Coordinates of C-alpha atoms in Angstrom, one line a residue:
X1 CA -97.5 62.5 -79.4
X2 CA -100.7 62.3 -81.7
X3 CA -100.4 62.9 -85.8
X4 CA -96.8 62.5 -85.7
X5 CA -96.7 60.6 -89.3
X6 CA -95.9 64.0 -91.0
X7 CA -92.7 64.2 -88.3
X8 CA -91.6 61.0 -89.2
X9 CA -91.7 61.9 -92.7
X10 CA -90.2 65.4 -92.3
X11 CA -87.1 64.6 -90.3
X12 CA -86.2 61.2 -92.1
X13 CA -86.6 62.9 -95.8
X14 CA -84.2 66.1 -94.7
X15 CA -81.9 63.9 -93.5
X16 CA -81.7 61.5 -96.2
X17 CA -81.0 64.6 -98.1
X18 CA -78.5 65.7 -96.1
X19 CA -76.5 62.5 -96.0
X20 CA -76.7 62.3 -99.5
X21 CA -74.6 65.6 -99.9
X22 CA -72.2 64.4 -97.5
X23 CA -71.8 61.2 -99.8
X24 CA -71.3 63.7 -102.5
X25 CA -68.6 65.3 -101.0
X26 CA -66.9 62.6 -99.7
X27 CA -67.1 61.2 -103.4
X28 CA -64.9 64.6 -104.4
X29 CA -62.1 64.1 -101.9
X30 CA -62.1 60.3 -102.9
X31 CA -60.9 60.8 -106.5
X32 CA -60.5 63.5 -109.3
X33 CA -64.0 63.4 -110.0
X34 CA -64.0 65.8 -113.1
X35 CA -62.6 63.1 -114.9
X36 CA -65.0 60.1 -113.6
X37 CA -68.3 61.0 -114.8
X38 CA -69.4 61.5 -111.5
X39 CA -73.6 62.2 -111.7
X40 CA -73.5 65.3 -109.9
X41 CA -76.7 66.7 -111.3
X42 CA -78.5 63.5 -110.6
X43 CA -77.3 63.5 -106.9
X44 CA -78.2 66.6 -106.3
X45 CA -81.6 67.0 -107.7
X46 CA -82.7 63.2 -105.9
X47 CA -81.7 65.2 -103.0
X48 CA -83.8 68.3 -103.6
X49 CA -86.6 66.2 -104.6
X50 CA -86.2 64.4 -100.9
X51 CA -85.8 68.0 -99.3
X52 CA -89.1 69.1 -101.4
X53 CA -91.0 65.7 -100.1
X54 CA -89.9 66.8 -96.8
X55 CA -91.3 70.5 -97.2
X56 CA -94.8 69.1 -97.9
X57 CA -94.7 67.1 -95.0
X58 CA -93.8 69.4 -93.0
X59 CA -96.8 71.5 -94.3
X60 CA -99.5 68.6 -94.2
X61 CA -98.4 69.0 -90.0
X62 CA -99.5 72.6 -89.7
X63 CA -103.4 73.4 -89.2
X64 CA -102.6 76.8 -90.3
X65 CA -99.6 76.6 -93.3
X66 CA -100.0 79.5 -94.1
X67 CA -98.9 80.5 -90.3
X68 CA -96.2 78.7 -90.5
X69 CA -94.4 81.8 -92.5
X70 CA -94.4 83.4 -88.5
X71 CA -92.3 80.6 -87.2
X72 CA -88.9 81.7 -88.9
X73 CA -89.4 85.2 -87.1
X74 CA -88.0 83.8 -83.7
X75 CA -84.5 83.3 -84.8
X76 CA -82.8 84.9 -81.6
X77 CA -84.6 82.8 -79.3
X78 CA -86.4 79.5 -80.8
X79 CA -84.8 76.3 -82.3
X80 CA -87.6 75.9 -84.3
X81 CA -87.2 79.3 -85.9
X82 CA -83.9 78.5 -86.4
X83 CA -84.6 74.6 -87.7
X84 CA -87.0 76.5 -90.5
X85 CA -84.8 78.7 -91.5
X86 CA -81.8 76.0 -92.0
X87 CA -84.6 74.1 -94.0
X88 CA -85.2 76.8 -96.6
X89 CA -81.0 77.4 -96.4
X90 CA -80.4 73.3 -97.8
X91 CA -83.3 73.4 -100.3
X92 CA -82.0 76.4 -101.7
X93 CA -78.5 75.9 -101.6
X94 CA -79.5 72.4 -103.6
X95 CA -81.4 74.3 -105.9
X96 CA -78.5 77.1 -106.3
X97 CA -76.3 74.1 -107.1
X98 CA -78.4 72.8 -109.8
X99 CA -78.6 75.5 -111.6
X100 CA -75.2 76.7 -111.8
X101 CA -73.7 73.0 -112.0
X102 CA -73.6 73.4 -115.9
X103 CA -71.4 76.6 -116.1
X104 CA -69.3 76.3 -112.4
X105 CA -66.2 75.2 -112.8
X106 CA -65.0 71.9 -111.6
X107 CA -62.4 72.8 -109.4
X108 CA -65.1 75.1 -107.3
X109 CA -67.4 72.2 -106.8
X110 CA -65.6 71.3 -103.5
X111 CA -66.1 74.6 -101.7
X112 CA -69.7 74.7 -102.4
X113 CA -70.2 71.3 -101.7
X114 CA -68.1 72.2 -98.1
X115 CA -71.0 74.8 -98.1
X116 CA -74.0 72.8 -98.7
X117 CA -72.6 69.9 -96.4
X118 CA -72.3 72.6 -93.4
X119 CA -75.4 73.6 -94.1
X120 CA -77.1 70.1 -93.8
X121 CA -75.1 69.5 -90.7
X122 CA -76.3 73.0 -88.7
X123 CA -79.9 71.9 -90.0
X124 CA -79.1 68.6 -88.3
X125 CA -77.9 70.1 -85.1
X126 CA -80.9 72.6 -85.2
X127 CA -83.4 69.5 -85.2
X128 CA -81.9 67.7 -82.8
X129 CA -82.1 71.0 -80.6
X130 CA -85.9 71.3 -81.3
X131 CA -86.4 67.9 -79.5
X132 CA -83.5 68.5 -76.4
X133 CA -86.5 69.6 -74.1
X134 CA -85.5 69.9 -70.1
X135 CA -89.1 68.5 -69.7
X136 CA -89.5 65.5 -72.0
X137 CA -85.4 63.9 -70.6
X138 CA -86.3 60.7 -72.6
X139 CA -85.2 63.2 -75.3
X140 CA -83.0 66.1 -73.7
X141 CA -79.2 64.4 -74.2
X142 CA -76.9 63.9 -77.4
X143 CA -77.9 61.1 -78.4
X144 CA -80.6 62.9 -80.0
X145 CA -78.3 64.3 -82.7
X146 CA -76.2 60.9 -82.6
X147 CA -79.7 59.1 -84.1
X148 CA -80.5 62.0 -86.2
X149 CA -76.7 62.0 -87.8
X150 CA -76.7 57.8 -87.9
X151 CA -80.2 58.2 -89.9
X152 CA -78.5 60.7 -92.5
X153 CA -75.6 58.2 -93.1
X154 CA -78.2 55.2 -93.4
X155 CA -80.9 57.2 -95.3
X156 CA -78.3 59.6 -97.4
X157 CA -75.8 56.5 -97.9
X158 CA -78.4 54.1 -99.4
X159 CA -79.8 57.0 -101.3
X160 CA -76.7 58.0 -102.7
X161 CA -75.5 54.3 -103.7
X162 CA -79.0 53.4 -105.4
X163 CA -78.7 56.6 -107.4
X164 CA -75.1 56.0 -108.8
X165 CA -76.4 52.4 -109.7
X166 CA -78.8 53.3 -111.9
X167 CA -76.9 56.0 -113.7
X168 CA -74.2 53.6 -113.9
X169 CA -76.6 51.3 -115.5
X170 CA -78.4 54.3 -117.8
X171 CA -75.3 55.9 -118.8
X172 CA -73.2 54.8 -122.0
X173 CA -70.7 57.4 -122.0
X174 CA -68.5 59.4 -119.8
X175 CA -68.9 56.9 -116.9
X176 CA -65.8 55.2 -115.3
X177 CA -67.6 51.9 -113.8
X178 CA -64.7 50.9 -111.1
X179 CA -64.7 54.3 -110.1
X180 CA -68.5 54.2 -110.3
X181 CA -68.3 50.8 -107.6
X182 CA -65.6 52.6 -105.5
X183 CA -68.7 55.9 -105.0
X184 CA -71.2 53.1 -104.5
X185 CA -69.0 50.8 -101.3
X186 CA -68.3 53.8 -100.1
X187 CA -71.9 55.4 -99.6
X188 CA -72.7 51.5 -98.7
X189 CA -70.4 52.0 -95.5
X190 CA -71.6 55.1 -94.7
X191 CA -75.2 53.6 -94.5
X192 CA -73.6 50.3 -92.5
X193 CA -71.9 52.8 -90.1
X194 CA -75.0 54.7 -89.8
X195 CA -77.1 51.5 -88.8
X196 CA -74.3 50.5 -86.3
X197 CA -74.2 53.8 -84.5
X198 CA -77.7 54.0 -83.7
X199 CA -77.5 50.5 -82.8
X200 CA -74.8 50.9 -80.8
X201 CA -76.5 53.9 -79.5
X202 CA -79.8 52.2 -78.3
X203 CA -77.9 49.5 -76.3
X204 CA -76.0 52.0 -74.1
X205 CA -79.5 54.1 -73.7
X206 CA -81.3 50.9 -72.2
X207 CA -78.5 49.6 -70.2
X208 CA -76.7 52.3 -69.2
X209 CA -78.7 55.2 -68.9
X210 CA -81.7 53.0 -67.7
X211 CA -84.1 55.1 -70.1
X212 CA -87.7 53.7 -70.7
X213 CA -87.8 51.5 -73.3
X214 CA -89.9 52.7 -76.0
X215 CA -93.2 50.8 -77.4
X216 CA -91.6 49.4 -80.5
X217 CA -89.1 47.3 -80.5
X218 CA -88.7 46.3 -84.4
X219 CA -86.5 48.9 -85.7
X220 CA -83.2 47.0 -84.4
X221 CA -84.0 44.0 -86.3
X222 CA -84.7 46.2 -89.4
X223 CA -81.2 47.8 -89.7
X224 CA -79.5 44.1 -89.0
X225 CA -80.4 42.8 -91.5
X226 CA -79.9 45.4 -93.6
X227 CA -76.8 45.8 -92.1
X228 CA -76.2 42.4 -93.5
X229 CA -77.5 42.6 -96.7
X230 CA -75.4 45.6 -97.2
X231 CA -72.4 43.5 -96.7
X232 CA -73.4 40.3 -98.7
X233 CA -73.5 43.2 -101.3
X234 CA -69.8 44.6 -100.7
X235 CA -68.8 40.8 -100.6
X236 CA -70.6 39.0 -103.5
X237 CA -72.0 41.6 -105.8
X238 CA -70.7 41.8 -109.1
X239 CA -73.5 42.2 -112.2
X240 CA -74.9 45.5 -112.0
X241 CA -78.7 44.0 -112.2
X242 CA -77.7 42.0 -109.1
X243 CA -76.3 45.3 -106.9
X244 CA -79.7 47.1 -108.1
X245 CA -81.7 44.4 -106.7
X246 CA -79.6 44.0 -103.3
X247 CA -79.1 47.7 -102.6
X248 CA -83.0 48.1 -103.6
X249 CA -84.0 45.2 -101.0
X250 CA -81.4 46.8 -98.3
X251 CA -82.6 49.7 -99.5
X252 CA -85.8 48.7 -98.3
X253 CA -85.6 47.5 -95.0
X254 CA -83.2 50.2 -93.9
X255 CA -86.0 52.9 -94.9
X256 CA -88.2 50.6 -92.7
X257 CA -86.3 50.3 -89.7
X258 CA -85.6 54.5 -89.7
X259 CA -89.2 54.5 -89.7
X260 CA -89.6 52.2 -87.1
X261 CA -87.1 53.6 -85.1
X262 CA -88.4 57.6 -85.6
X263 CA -91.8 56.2 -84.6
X264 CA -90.3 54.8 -81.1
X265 CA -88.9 58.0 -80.8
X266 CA -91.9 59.4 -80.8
X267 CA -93.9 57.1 -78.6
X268 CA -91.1 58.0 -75.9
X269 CA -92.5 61.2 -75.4
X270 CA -92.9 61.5 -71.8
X271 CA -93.2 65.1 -70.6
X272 CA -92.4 65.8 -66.6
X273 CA -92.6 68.9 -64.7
X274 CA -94.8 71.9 -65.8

């Protein structure tokens, strides 16, 4: 696989924007969060602007964009059809959300959230179903989805917890700041159980299923230690200056270790048969 730095940055910003509305939700069923000052507009517009990032990448792949309007008419037959279509389906539920968030009543903001969160995860599935080819195996099993799902709870959960930090520390009104911590651990474990699933994942690929080992090796050291870092945070942190700078520095090497690892996945392209 040749060019594939528009991939990486395609699949790892949707997700992250994906995760982030699952975090969201979550966030809902937690507590009454009409009542919290919960950031919903914030959220959801740091996870349009990821899904927008994602668009452009996804464009800067194509020789052709303007082509690439051709691809969504497959949608009987082709994953990738189908992938593009789910793309357009999360952006613009996101945006749909935005818009209306000022006049929707609260109590509704669970079902479309349900909606937006379903969305995400078929656009999930549909990725992971673009990869699952019967001639490139080093891709065609579940584990595919598995490491595309872990990234969304890494990328969305860091994403989600760095963005209800900082609008903790913006905001001077309307903004209950244990609640506010509870939203933040929460999203925090999410990312933790993200890193520990694809961790968990790559040790039962190598030595189990006896699958070549890809040509990087770094990612696993990126997510523990931000697998760490994110749980010095739960432990110790307490001023919100110091949780900015540990989730940012978490925040950090998680981002780096997706990369690494998406990159591997790449390099294990290894196509058999005709």
């Amino acid at each position: 696989m040749h060019s594939h730095w528009s991939l990486v940055a395609f699949t790892l910003l949707f997700q992250a924007s994906v995760g982030s509305i699952w975090c969201l939700l979550a966030a809902h069923f937690m507590i009454n969060t009409a009542n919290t000052g919960l950031p919903v507009i914030s959220h959801l517009t740091a996870a349009l602007a990821l899904s927008f990032a994602g668009m452009a990448a996804a464009l800067a792949h194509l020789s052709n964009p303007r082509a690439g309007l051709f691809a969504i008419a497959n949608l009987r037959h082709s994953w990738l059809s189908r992938e593009i279509f789910f793309v357009h389906v999360h952006a613009g539920a996101l945006a749909l959300l935005i818009i209306t968030t000022p006049i929707r009543p609260k109590e509704f903001d669970v079902f479309v959230l349900s909606g937006a969160s379903l969305a995400g995860a078929i656009l999930l599935y549909s990725m992971s179903r673009v990869y699952q080819l019967k001639t490139v195996p080093s891709w065609n099993h579940s584990g595919t989805l598995l490491s595309f799902v872990g990234s969304a709870l890494v990328l969305g959960g860091i994403q989600f917890a760095l963005v209800q930090t900082i609008c903790a520390m913006t905001s001077s009104t309307g903004h209950d700041a244990v609640t506010a911590d509870i939203y933040v651990q929460a999203a925090i474990i999410a990312a933790v159980s993200g890193s520990l699933i694809k961790m968990t994942l790559g040790l039962y690929q190598r030595f189990k299923k006896k699958r070549r080992p890809a040509k990087s090796s770094h990612w696993p050291v990126f997510h523990g230690s931000g697998v760490i870092l994110c749980v010095i945070f739960l432990l110790l942190a307490k001023a919100a200056l110091v949780e900015l700078i540990a989730l940012s520095l978490a925040a950090i090497i998680l981002v780096g270790g997706e990369i690494s690892h998406r990159i591997a996945f790449y390099h294990s392209y290894d196509r058999v048969g005709l």
